[in-house]
Amino acid sequence: MILQGALDEENRLDFWAAAADRLEWAEPWHTVHDSTPADPTARRGPQLRWFDGGKLNAAVNCADRHVAAGNGERIALHFEGEPGDRRSVSYLELTGLVSQAANALEALGIGRGDRVVIYLPVLVETVVITLACARIGAVHSLVFGGFSAEALKFRVEDTGAKLLVTTDGQYRRGTAVPVKANADTAVGGRNAIEHVLVINRTTAPDALDSVPWTPGRDIWWHDAVDTAPRTHRAEAFDAETPLFIMYTSGTTGQPKGLVHTTGGYLVQASWSHEFLFSNPDPAQRAGDVHWCTADLAWVTAHTYEIYGPLSNGVTQVIYEGVPNAPHPGRHFEIIERYKVTSYYTAPTLVRSLMGWFPEGIPAKYELSSIRLAGTVGEAVNPEAWRWLRSQVGRDSLVPGDPSRGIPMVDTWWQSETGATILSPRQDDTAFKPGCGTRALPGVAVDVVDDGGSTVPASVQGNIVLTSPARARPWPAPSGATRNGTTAPTGKSMRSRAGSWPATAPVSTATGTSGSWGGRTTSSTFPGTGSPRLKSSRRWYPIPASWRQGCATPSMRRRGMRQRRSWCRTTCL
């Protein structure tokens, strides 16, 4: 028995075809999904293609098309900086800013297939430069601003980036923390960096000379970008054109890179965002204000803070700082100020809020705009789940009926999947604390034993995706090319089982995550294991955890790699 009723191949592809029709395509695709079998001799996994023949531009889908549809005045981004500075950017202005940055990138010699590493906090400029890369066909790789110089250095070298985008500093807990020195250390070795583009975030205009600087290499954003024209002719790219490189954290070893390609990734990001977070009544969606609290460098933010919401023309909040600066109620102030309707955050933050407010959220905060809440990033314990629903969603509670309240979108997915795999639905009539429930439409999962056979109810096993996924490894094997783009011989994807990781099938992403007993476990849909191909009976189990009683599976990779099991139980 498969957890979600099995979709036959024709219906599944029809589903994704309809999802793709929600986007704007410069040239229509002729084949929803196609693949070329693996070639073990060439150490090459299956070649997997989505929306073959189609051409589109991700940035146009996230900005220009909303202006063309008459929604240019709608707010795209409500930005709030940690010091309290605020800025609201309409879709019309966002289109101009992205076009301006695209012109600047091209003037710096960046073009299709070039890699750009983005080492920035959560700023409007971070979203702008990300979309500008997509607009010109450059491949972006965002790096968390709190990472060390060594972590940044690895990603700069592994991607073969020509450009690093960073800041002079960033605000953290009320203090301006220098960043440029880290960036300088990261690009100080042997690499392909030609320029470092620097945003002035923390330095007084009359003190710019105090920022560490390498003439000829370093360029201020206000000199290169702010002076560029705000009109740009966007090119449409093949659906399988690489969009971004995402690295695992490296907490259990060397970081591992994966690539999501444009068509498949954007289709799934856009559709799943609307399905999970948008008001079920299309007539009410103009009032949606989405807030995903993740740092923009994480895949959560790529999908549900950049590409998903913006492709759907949604208004959203982005916040630069930590949740307790200058006080623990900062998030509630932001919810009240911008009338946030969907609040998507990590269980760790929820538990912190529980500690900061042991008596509950003070009544002075107006939270009635909240329509739903969601969790992501790790397993959410039932206590945190209930607190989030009863406190942040307190205005939807029904006295005397503890089962009633806001919908809880408890999502499970990973960097490799690109978007949510398991989650409750907004319109579910009941929710179980800490339960990811079932697969989203268009994907199907099963729980199997080590031999690949489906396990019965209440028996633990390995979760596998039984429909194709959307990611591929970075970089390609030495000398290989990806859609005409030469990939550097990097270190991130060395196979630890003696063979190159297989490429997984829906954007197209996989990365080697290790091996058990000599079996490669490639990162695929939905986690860290390769799905069985139709022509093969061999399965590669996915290491994930699902606590007894159907708690949400954990995405966190802890310590030494070990088998983790899922228990087939009924959540609803």
Coordinates of C-alpha atoms in Angstrom, one line a residue:
M1 CA 0.0 0.0 0.0
I2 CA 1.4 3.4 -1.0
L3 CA 0.9 6.3 1.4
Q4 CA -0.8 8.4 -1.2
G5 CA -3.0 6.6 -3.7
A6 CA -0.7 5.7 -6.6
L7 CA -0.9 8.1 -9.5
D8 CA -0.6 6.2 -12.8
E9 CA 2.1 7.7 -15.0
E10 CA -0.3 9.4 -17.4
N11 CA -2.3 11.1 -14.7
R12 CA 0.8 12.2 -12.8
L13 CA 2.3 13.8 -15.9
D14 CA -1.0 15.5 -16.7
F15 CA -1.0 16.9 -13.2
W16 CA 2.5 18.5 -13.7
A17 CA 1.5 19.7 -17.1
A18 CA -1.4 21.6 -15.6
A19 CA 0.9 22.9 -12.9
A20 CA 3.4 24.1 -15.6
D21 CA 0.6 26.0 -17.4
R22 CA 0.4 28.3 -14.4
L23 CA 3.7 29.8 -15.4
E24 CA 4.6 32.0 -18.4
W25 CA 6.6 30.1 -21.1
A26 CA 8.3 31.9 -24.0
E27 CA 8.3 28.7 -25.9
P28 CA 6.0 25.8 -25.1
W29 CA 7.4 22.4 -24.0
H30 CA 6.5 19.3 -26.0
T31 CA 7.3 16.6 -23.4
V32 CA 6.5 16.8 -19.7
H33 CA 9.1 14.3 -18.6
D34 CA 11.7 12.2 -20.4
S35 CA 14.8 10.3 -19.4
T36 CA 17.9 8.5 -20.7
P37 CA 19.0 5.4 -18.8
A38 CA 22.1 5.4 -16.6
D39 CA 25.4 4.4 -18.1
P40 CA 27.5 2.7 -15.4
T41 CA 30.5 2.4 -17.8
A42 CA 30.6 6.2 -18.2
R43 CA 29.9 6.7 -14.5
R44 CA 26.8 8.6 -15.4
G45 CA 23.4 8.4 -13.8
P46 CA 20.1 8.7 -15.8
Q47 CA 19.6 11.9 -17.7
L48 CA 16.3 13.3 -16.6
R49 CA 14.4 16.1 -18.3
W50 CA 11.4 18.0 -17.4
F51 CA 9.3 20.2 -19.8
D52 CA 11.6 19.3 -22.7
G53 CA 11.6 21.9 -25.4
G54 CA 10.1 24.6 -23.3
K55 CA 11.8 27.9 -22.6
L56 CA 11.1 30.4 -19.8
N57 CA 12.8 33.0 -17.6
A58 CA 12.4 32.5 -13.8
A59 CA 12.8 36.2 -13.1
V60 CA 10.2 37.2 -15.6
N61 CA 7.8 34.8 -13.9
C62 CA 8.6 36.3 -10.5
A63 CA 8.3 40.0 -11.5
D64 CA 7.7 41.2 -15.0
R65 CA 4.6 39.1 -15.7
H66 CA 2.8 40.5 -12.6
V67 CA 3.4 44.0 -13.9
A68 CA 2.1 43.0 -17.3
A69 CA -1.0 41.6 -15.7
G70 CA -1.7 45.0 -14.1
N71 CA -0.5 44.2 -10.6
G72 CA 2.6 46.3 -10.7
E73 CA 1.5 48.4 -7.7
R74 CA 1.0 45.3 -5.5
I75 CA 3.7 45.1 -2.8
A76 CA 6.1 42.2 -3.4
L77 CA 8.4 42.7 -0.4
H78 CA 7.9 44.3 3.0
F79 CA 11.5 44.5 4.3
E80 CA 12.3 45.2 7.9
G81 CA 15.9 45.6 9.0
E82 CA 17.0 44.6 12.5
P83 CA 17.8 48.3 13.4
G84 CA 14.2 49.1 12.5
D85 CA 14.6 50.5 8.9
R86 CA 11.7 49.5 6.7
R87 CA 11.1 49.4 3.0
S88 CA 8.2 48.2 0.8
V89 CA 8.9 47.2 -2.8
S90 CA 6.2 46.9 -5.4
Y91 CA 6.3 44.4 -8.2
L92 CA 6.9 47.3 -10.6
E93 CA 9.9 48.5 -8.6
L94 CA 11.1 44.9 -8.1
T95 CA 11.1 44.4 -11.9
G96 CA 13.1 47.6 -12.3
L97 CA 15.6 46.7 -9.6
V98 CA 16.2 43.2 -11.0
S99 CA 16.6 44.6 -14.5
Q100 CA 19.1 47.1 -13.1
A101 CA 21.1 44.4 -11.4
A102 CA 21.0 42.2 -14.5
N103 CA 22.5 45.1 -16.5
A104 CA 25.2 45.5 -13.9
L105 CA 26.1 41.8 -13.9
E106 CA 26.4 41.8 -17.6
A107 CA 28.7 44.8 -17.4
L108 CA 30.9 42.9 -15.0
G109 CA 31.2 40.1 -17.6
I110 CA 28.7 37.7 -16.0
G111 CA 26.6 35.7 -18.5
R112 CA 24.8 32.4 -19.0
G113 CA 26.2 29.5 -17.0
D114 CA 28.6 31.6 -14.9
R115 CA 28.4 31.0 -11.2
V116 CA 27.7 33.8 -8.7
V117 CA 28.1 33.3 -4.9
I118 CA 25.9 35.5 -2.8
Y119 CA 27.0 36.0 0.8
L120 CA 24.4 38.4 2.2
P121 CA 22.0 38.7 5.0
V122 CA 18.2 39.0 4.4
L123 CA 18.0 42.2 2.4
V124 CA 15.9 43.4 -0.6
E125 CA 19.2 43.4 -2.5
T126 CA 19.6 39.7 -1.8
V127 CA 16.4 38.9 -3.5
V128 CA 17.2 41.3 -6.3
I129 CA 20.6 39.9 -7.1
T130 CA 19.3 36.3 -6.9
L131 CA 16.6 37.1 -9.5
A132 CA 19.1 39.1 -11.6
C133 CA 21.2 36.0 -11.9
A134 CA 18.2 34.0 -13.0
R135 CA 17.3 36.7 -15.5
I136 CA 20.6 36.4 -17.3
G137 CA 21.0 32.7 -17.0
A138 CA 23.8 32.8 -14.4
V139 CA 23.8 30.2 -11.7
H140 CA 23.5 31.5 -8.1
S141 CA 24.6 29.9 -4.9
L142 CA 23.5 31.7 -1.7
V143 CA 25.7 31.2 1.4
F144 CA 24.4 31.9 4.9
G145 CA 25.9 35.2 6.2
G146 CA 26.8 33.5 9.5
F147 CA 29.1 31.0 7.9
S148 CA 32.9 31.2 8.4
A149 CA 35.4 32.4 5.8
E150 CA 36.5 28.7 5.3
A151 CA 32.9 27.6 4.6
L152 CA 32.5 30.5 2.1
K153 CA 35.9 29.7 0.6
F154 CA 34.9 26.1 -0.1
R155 CA 31.8 27.2 -1.9
V156 CA 33.5 29.9 -3.9
E157 CA 36.1 27.4 -5.1
D158 CA 33.8 24.5 -5.6
T159 CA 31.3 26.4 -7.8
G160 CA 34.1 28.1 -9.8
A161 CA 32.3 31.4 -9.2
K162 CA 33.4 34.5 -11.2
L163 CA 31.6 36.9 -8.8
L164 CA 31.1 37.1 -5.1
V165 CA 28.4 39.5 -3.8
T166 CA 28.7 40.5 -0.1
T167 CA 28.3 43.4 2.3
D168 CA 30.6 45.5 4.3
G169 CA 28.8 44.2 7.4
Q170 CA 25.5 43.0 8.8
Y171 CA 23.4 43.7 11.9
R172 CA 23.2 41.0 14.5
R173 CA 21.6 41.5 17.9
G174 CA 22.0 45.3 17.7
T175 CA 25.6 45.2 16.6
A176 CA 27.1 45.9 13.2
V177 CA 29.2 42.8 12.5
P178 CA 32.0 43.1 9.9
V179 CA 31.6 40.8 6.9
K180 CA 34.0 42.0 4.2
A181 CA 37.1 40.6 5.9
N182 CA 35.6 37.1 5.8
A183 CA 34.8 37.6 2.1
D184 CA 38.4 38.7 1.5
T185 CA 39.8 35.6 3.2
A186 CA 37.4 33.4 1.2
V187 CA 38.6 34.7 -2.2
G188 CA 42.3 35.0 -1.2
G189 CA 43.3 31.6 -2.6
R190 CA 43.2 30.1 -6.0
N191 CA 39.8 30.6 -7.5
A192 CA 38.0 32.1 -10.5
I193 CA 36.7 35.2 -8.8
E194 CA 37.1 38.3 -11.0
H195 CA 35.1 40.8 -8.9
V196 CA 33.6 41.2 -5.4
L197 CA 30.4 43.3 -5.4
V198 CA 29.9 45.0 -2.0
I199 CA 26.7 46.4 -0.6
N200 CA 27.1 49.2 2.0
R201 CA 24.9 48.1 4.8
T202 CA 26.6 49.2 8.0
T203 CA 29.3 51.8 7.2
A204 CA 28.7 55.6 7.3
P205 CA 29.0 57.2 3.9
D206 CA 32.0 59.3 5.0
A207 CA 33.8 56.2 6.4
L208 CA 33.8 53.9 3.4
D209 CA 37.6 54.1 3.3
S210 CA 37.6 52.0 6.5
V211 CA 36.2 49.0 4.6
P212 CA 39.0 46.5 3.5
W213 CA 39.4 47.0 -0.2
T214 CA 41.2 45.5 -3.2
P215 CA 41.2 48.0 -6.0
G216 CA 40.3 46.6 -9.4
R217 CA 38.6 43.6 -7.9
D218 CA 36.2 45.2 -5.4
I219 CA 33.2 47.3 -6.5
W220 CA 30.6 49.1 -4.5
W221 CA 27.0 48.2 -5.3
H222 CA 26.0 51.8 -5.4
D223 CA 28.6 52.4 -8.1
A224 CA 27.9 49.4 -10.3
V225 CA 24.2 48.6 -9.7
D226 CA 22.5 51.8 -8.6
T227 CA 23.8 53.6 -11.7
A228 CA 22.7 51.0 -14.2
P229 CA 19.5 51.3 -16.4
R230 CA 16.3 49.9 -15.0
T231 CA 15.2 48.3 -18.2
H232 CA 16.5 45.0 -19.5
R233 CA 15.5 42.6 -22.2
A234 CA 15.2 39.1 -20.6
E235 CA 16.2 36.0 -22.5
A236 CA 14.2 32.8 -22.2
F237 CA 16.2 29.7 -21.3
D238 CA 15.7 26.0 -21.8
A239 CA 13.7 24.4 -19.0
E240 CA 16.7 22.3 -17.9
T241 CA 19.0 25.3 -17.6
P242 CA 20.7 25.2 -14.1
L243 CA 19.1 27.8 -11.8
F244 CA 21.0 27.5 -8.5
I245 CA 23.5 25.4 -6.5
M246 CA 22.6 24.4 -3.0
Y247 CA 25.0 22.9 -0.5
T248 CA 24.3 20.7 2.4
S249 CA 25.5 22.2 5.7
G250 CA 28.5 19.9 6.0
T251 CA 27.8 19.1 9.7
T252 CA 28.5 15.4 9.0
G253 CA 31.3 15.9 6.6
Q254 CA 32.3 17.9 3.5
P255 CA 29.4 20.0 2.1
K256 CA 27.8 18.4 -0.9
G257 CA 26.4 20.4 -3.8
L258 CA 23.3 19.9 -5.8
V259 CA 21.7 21.8 -8.7
H260 CA 18.1 22.6 -9.3
T261 CA 17.2 23.4 -12.9
T262 CA 14.7 26.1 -13.9
G263 CA 11.6 24.6 -15.3
G264 CA 10.9 21.6 -13.0
Y265 CA 12.0 23.5 -9.9
L266 CA 9.9 26.6 -10.6
V267 CA 6.8 24.6 -11.5
Q268 CA 6.9 22.7 -8.2
A269 CA 7.9 25.7 -6.1
S270 CA 5.1 27.9 -7.5
W271 CA 2.4 25.2 -7.4
S272 CA 3.3 23.9 -3.9
H273 CA 3.5 27.4 -2.5
E274 CA 0.0 28.2 -3.7
F275 CA -1.4 24.9 -2.6
L276 CA 0.1 25.1 0.9
F277 CA -0.1 28.8 1.8
S278 CA -2.4 30.8 -0.5
N279 CA -6.0 31.5 0.6
P280 CA -8.1 28.6 -0.7
D281 CA -10.5 31.2 -2.1
P282 CA -8.8 32.8 -5.1
A283 CA -10.9 35.9 -4.6
Q284 CA -9.3 36.5 -1.2
R285 CA -5.7 36.0 -2.2
A286 CA -4.9 39.7 -2.8
G287 CA -5.0 40.0 1.0
D288 CA -2.4 37.3 1.6
V289 CA 0.8 38.4 3.3
H290 CA 3.3 35.5 3.6
W291 CA 6.2 35.3 6.0
C292 CA 8.8 32.5 5.7
T293 CA 11.2 33.3 8.5
A294 CA 14.2 31.4 7.1
D295 CA 17.5 33.0 6.1
L296 CA 17.5 33.4 2.3
A297 CA 20.5 31.1 1.9
W298 CA 18.5 28.0 2.9
V299 CA 16.4 26.0 0.4
T300 CA 13.3 26.8 2.5
A301 CA 13.7 30.4 1.5
H302 CA 14.6 29.7 -2.1
T303 CA 11.3 27.9 -2.5
Y304 CA 8.9 29.6 -0.1
E305 CA 10.5 33.1 0.3
I306 CA 11.8 33.8 -3.2
Y307 CA 10.6 31.7 -6.2
G308 CA 7.3 30.3 -4.8
P309 CA 5.7 33.4 -3.5
L310 CA 7.1 35.8 -6.1
S311 CA 6.0 33.6 -9.0
N312 CA 2.5 33.7 -7.5
G313 CA 2.5 37.5 -7.2
V314 CA 2.2 37.3 -3.4
T315 CA 3.0 40.0 -0.9
Q316 CA 5.5 38.8 1.7
V317 CA 7.7 39.9 4.6
I318 CA 11.4 39.6 4.8
Y319 CA 13.2 40.3 8.1
E320 CA 17.0 40.8 8.5
G321 CA 17.6 40.1 12.1
V322 CA 17.3 37.6 14.9
P323 CA 13.8 37.1 16.5
N324 CA 14.7 38.6 19.9
A325 CA 16.3 41.9 18.9
P326 CA 15.7 44.2 20.5
H327 CA 13.2 42.1 22.5
P328 CA 11.6 38.7 22.2
G329 CA 8.3 40.0 20.8
R330 CA 9.8 41.3 17.5
H331 CA 8.1 38.7 15.4
F332 CA 4.7 39.6 16.8
E333 CA 5.3 43.2 16.1
I334 CA 6.1 42.4 12.5
I335 CA 3.0 40.1 12.2
E336 CA 0.8 43.0 13.5
R337 CA 2.5 45.7 11.4
Y338 CA 2.1 43.9 8.1
K339 CA -1.0 41.8 8.9
V340 CA 0.8 38.6 8.1
T341 CA -1.6 35.8 7.1
S342 CA 0.8 32.8 6.8
Y343 CA 3.6 32.3 9.3
Y344 CA 6.1 29.6 8.2
T345 CA 8.9 29.0 10.7
A346 CA 11.2 26.4 12.4
P347 CA 10.3 24.4 15.5
T348 CA 13.5 25.6 17.1
L349 CA 12.2 29.2 17.0
V350 CA 8.8 28.1 18.3
R351 CA 10.5 26.4 21.3
S352 CA 12.5 29.6 21.9
L353 CA 9.3 31.7 21.8
M354 CA 7.8 29.2 24.3
G355 CA 10.8 29.9 26.6
W356 CA 10.6 33.6 26.2
F357 CA 6.8 33.7 26.8
P358 CA 6.1 31.0 29.3
E359 CA 2.7 32.6 30.1
G360 CA 1.8 32.9 26.5
I361 CA 2.0 35.7 24.0
P362 CA 1.0 39.0 25.7
A363 CA -2.5 40.3 24.7
K364 CA -1.0 43.6 23.5
Y365 CA 0.1 42.0 20.2
E366 CA -2.7 41.9 17.6
L367 CA -2.3 38.6 15.7
S368 CA -5.8 38.2 14.3
S369 CA -4.5 38.4 10.7
I370 CA -2.9 34.9 11.0
R371 CA -4.8 32.4 8.9
L372 CA -2.4 29.5 9.0
A373 CA 1.0 28.5 10.4
G374 CA 3.6 26.1 9.2
T375 CA 6.8 24.4 10.3
V376 CA 9.9 23.3 8.4
G377 CA 13.5 22.3 9.0
E378 CA 13.2 19.6 11.7
A379 CA 10.8 17.5 13.6
V380 CA 8.2 19.6 15.5
N381 CA 7.3 18.2 18.9
P382 CA 3.6 18.1 19.8
E383 CA 4.1 20.7 22.6
A384 CA 5.6 23.3 20.2
W385 CA 3.0 22.4 17.6
R386 CA 0.2 23.1 20.0
W387 CA 1.8 26.3 21.3
L388 CA 2.2 27.7 17.8
R389 CA -1.4 26.9 17.0
S390 CA -2.9 28.1 20.3
Q391 CA -0.7 31.2 20.7
V392 CA 0.2 32.6 17.3
G393 CA -3.2 31.4 16.0
R394 CA -5.1 32.3 19.1
D395 CA -7.7 34.4 17.4
S396 CA -9.0 31.4 15.5
L397 CA -9.5 29.2 18.6
V398 CA -13.0 28.0 19.4
P399 CA -13.8 28.1 23.2
G400 CA -14.3 24.7 24.6
D401 CA -13.1 22.9 21.5
P402 CA -9.3 22.4 21.6
S403 CA -9.3 20.6 18.3
R404 CA -10.3 23.8 16.4
G405 CA -7.9 26.4 15.2
I406 CA -5.8 27.6 12.3
P407 CA -4.6 25.0 9.7
M408 CA -1.2 23.7 10.5
V409 CA 1.0 23.0 7.5
D410 CA 3.7 20.8 9.0
T411 CA 5.9 20.2 6.0
W412 CA 8.6 17.6 5.4
W413 CA 11.1 18.0 2.6
Q414 CA 14.8 18.5 2.0
S415 CA 17.3 20.5 -0.1
E416 CA 17.3 17.7 -2.6
T417 CA 13.6 17.7 -3.2
G418 CA 13.3 21.4 -3.8
A419 CA 9.8 21.6 -2.4
T420 CA 7.5 20.0 0.1
I421 CA 6.9 16.2 -0.2
L422 CA 4.7 15.5 2.9
S423 CA 2.3 17.9 4.5
P424 CA -1.3 18.3 5.8
R425 CA -3.7 20.3 3.7
Q426 CA -5.1 23.6 4.6
D427 CA -8.6 22.2 4.3
D428 CA -8.1 19.1 6.4
T429 CA -10.8 18.7 9.0
A430 CA -8.4 17.5 11.7
F431 CA -4.7 17.9 12.4
K432 CA -2.4 15.6 14.4
P433 CA 0.4 17.4 16.3
G434 CA 3.8 16.6 14.8
C435 CA 2.5 14.6 11.8
G436 CA 3.5 15.2 8.2
T437 CA 0.5 13.2 7.1
R438 CA 0.8 12.3 3.4
A439 CA 2.4 13.1 0.1
L440 CA 1.4 16.2 -1.9
P441 CA -0.5 15.7 -5.2
G442 CA 1.9 14.8 -8.0
V443 CA 4.3 12.8 -5.9
A444 CA 4.0 9.4 -4.2
V445 CA 5.9 7.8 -1.4
D446 CA 6.1 4.3 0.1
V447 CA 7.6 2.7 3.1
V448 CA 9.7 -0.3 2.3
D449 CA 12.0 -2.8 3.9
D450 CA 15.7 -3.2 2.9
G451 CA 14.7 -5.4 0.0
G452 CA 12.3 -2.8 -1.4
S453 CA 9.1 -4.6 -0.4
T454 CA 6.2 -2.5 1.1
V455 CA 5.9 -3.0 4.8
P456 CA 2.5 -3.4 6.5
A457 CA 0.9 -0.9 8.9
S458 CA 2.8 -0.1 12.1
V459 CA 6.0 -1.6 10.8
Q460 CA 9.1 0.6 10.5
G461 CA 10.9 0.9 7.2
N462 CA 12.6 3.2 4.7
I463 CA 10.7 5.9 3.0
V464 CA 11.2 6.1 -0.8
L465 CA 9.7 8.3 -3.5
T466 CA 8.0 6.2 -6.1
S467 CA 7.8 9.1 -8.7
P468 CA 10.7 11.0 -10.2
A469 CA 12.5 13.8 -8.5
R470 CA 14.1 17.1 -9.6
A471 CA 17.7 17.5 -8.5
R472 CA 21.2 16.6 -9.9
P473 CA 24.7 16.7 -8.5
W474 CA 27.2 19.5 -8.6
P475 CA 29.7 19.5 -10.2
A476 CA 29.5 17.1 -13.1
P477 CA 32.4 14.5 -13.4
S478 CA 35.6 16.1 -14.7
G479 CA 35.3 17.2 -18.3
A480 CA 31.5 16.8 -18.4
T481 CA 29.2 19.6 -19.4
R482 CA 25.7 20.5 -18.3
N483 CA 23.6 22.1 -21.0
G484 CA 26.6 23.6 -22.6
T485 CA 28.0 25.0 -19.3
T486 CA 31.4 23.6 -18.4
A487 CA 31.3 22.4 -14.8
P488 CA 34.5 22.8 -12.8
T489 CA 36.2 19.7 -11.3
G490 CA 35.1 20.4 -7.7
K491 CA 35.3 18.5 -4.5
S492 CA 31.7 18.5 -3.3
M493 CA 30.4 15.4 -5.1
R494 CA 33.0 12.8 -4.7
S495 CA 31.2 9.5 -4.5
R496 CA 32.0 7.7 -1.3
A497 CA 30.9 4.3 -2.7
G498 CA 33.2 4.4 -5.6
S499 CA 30.8 5.5 -8.3
W500 CA 29.4 8.8 -9.4
P501 CA 26.0 9.6 -7.9
A502 CA 23.0 8.9 -10.1
T503 CA 21.1 11.9 -11.3
A504 CA 17.5 12.0 -10.0
P505 CA 14.4 12.7 -12.0
V506 CA 11.2 16.5 -11.3
S507 CA 13.9 20.3 -11.5
T508 CA 16.6 17.6 -11.7
A509 CA 18.8 17.5 -8.2
T510 CA 20.9 14.8 -6.5
G511 CA 24.0 14.6 -4.4
T512 CA 25.9 11.8 -2.7
S513 CA 25.1 11.6 1.0
G514 CA 27.2 8.6 1.9
S515 CA 27.0 4.9 1.8
W516 CA 25.6 2.0 3.9
G517 CA 27.2 -1.4 3.4
G518 CA 28.7 -0.3 0.1
R519 CA 25.4 1.0 -1.3
T520 CA 25.5 4.6 -2.5
T521 CA 22.7 6.7 -1.0
S522 CA 22.2 9.6 -3.4
S523 CA 20.2 12.7 -2.4
T524 CA 16.9 12.6 -4.3
F525 CA 13.2 13.2 -3.9
P526 CA 12.4 13.4 -1.1
G527 CA 15.6 13.1 0.9
T528 CA 18.9 11.3 0.9
G529 CA 18.2 8.2 -1.2
S530 CA 17.8 7.3 -4.8
P531 CA 14.4 6.2 -6.0
R532 CA 14.0 2.9 -7.8
L533 CA 14.0 3.3 -11.5
K534 CA 11.1 1.7 -13.4
S535 CA 13.5 -0.8 -14.9
S536 CA 15.1 -1.8 -11.7
R537 CA 14.1 -3.6 -8.6
R538 CA 16.9 -2.2 -6.5
W539 CA 16.1 0.4 -3.9
Y540 CA 18.4 2.8 -2.1
P541 CA 16.8 3.6 1.3
I542 CA 16.5 7.2 2.5
P543 CA 17.9 7.9 5.9
A544 CA 15.2 9.9 7.7
S545 CA 13.4 9.7 11.0
W546 CA 9.8 9.5 11.8
R547 CA 9.2 9.2 15.5
Q548 CA 6.9 6.4 16.7
G549 CA 3.3 7.5 16.4
C550 CA 3.9 9.3 13.1
A551 CA 5.7 12.4 14.3
T552 CA 7.2 14.6 11.6
P553 CA 10.3 13.1 10.0
S554 CA 13.5 15.0 10.8
M555 CA 15.6 16.6 8.1
R556 CA 18.5 17.0 10.5
R557 CA 21.5 14.8 9.9
R558 CA 22.9 14.0 13.3
G559 CA 26.5 12.9 14.1
M560 CA 27.5 9.5 12.6
R561 CA 25.3 8.4 9.7
Q562 CA 23.0 5.6 10.7
R563 CA 19.9 3.9 9.5
R564 CA 16.7 5.7 10.4
S565 CA 13.3 4.3 10.0
W566 CA 9.8 5.5 9.2
C567 CA 6.7 3.9 10.8
R568 CA 3.8 3.3 8.5
T569 CA 0.9 4.6 10.6
T570 CA -2.3 6.6 9.9
C571 CA -2.0 10.2 10.8
L572 CA -5.6 11.4 10.2

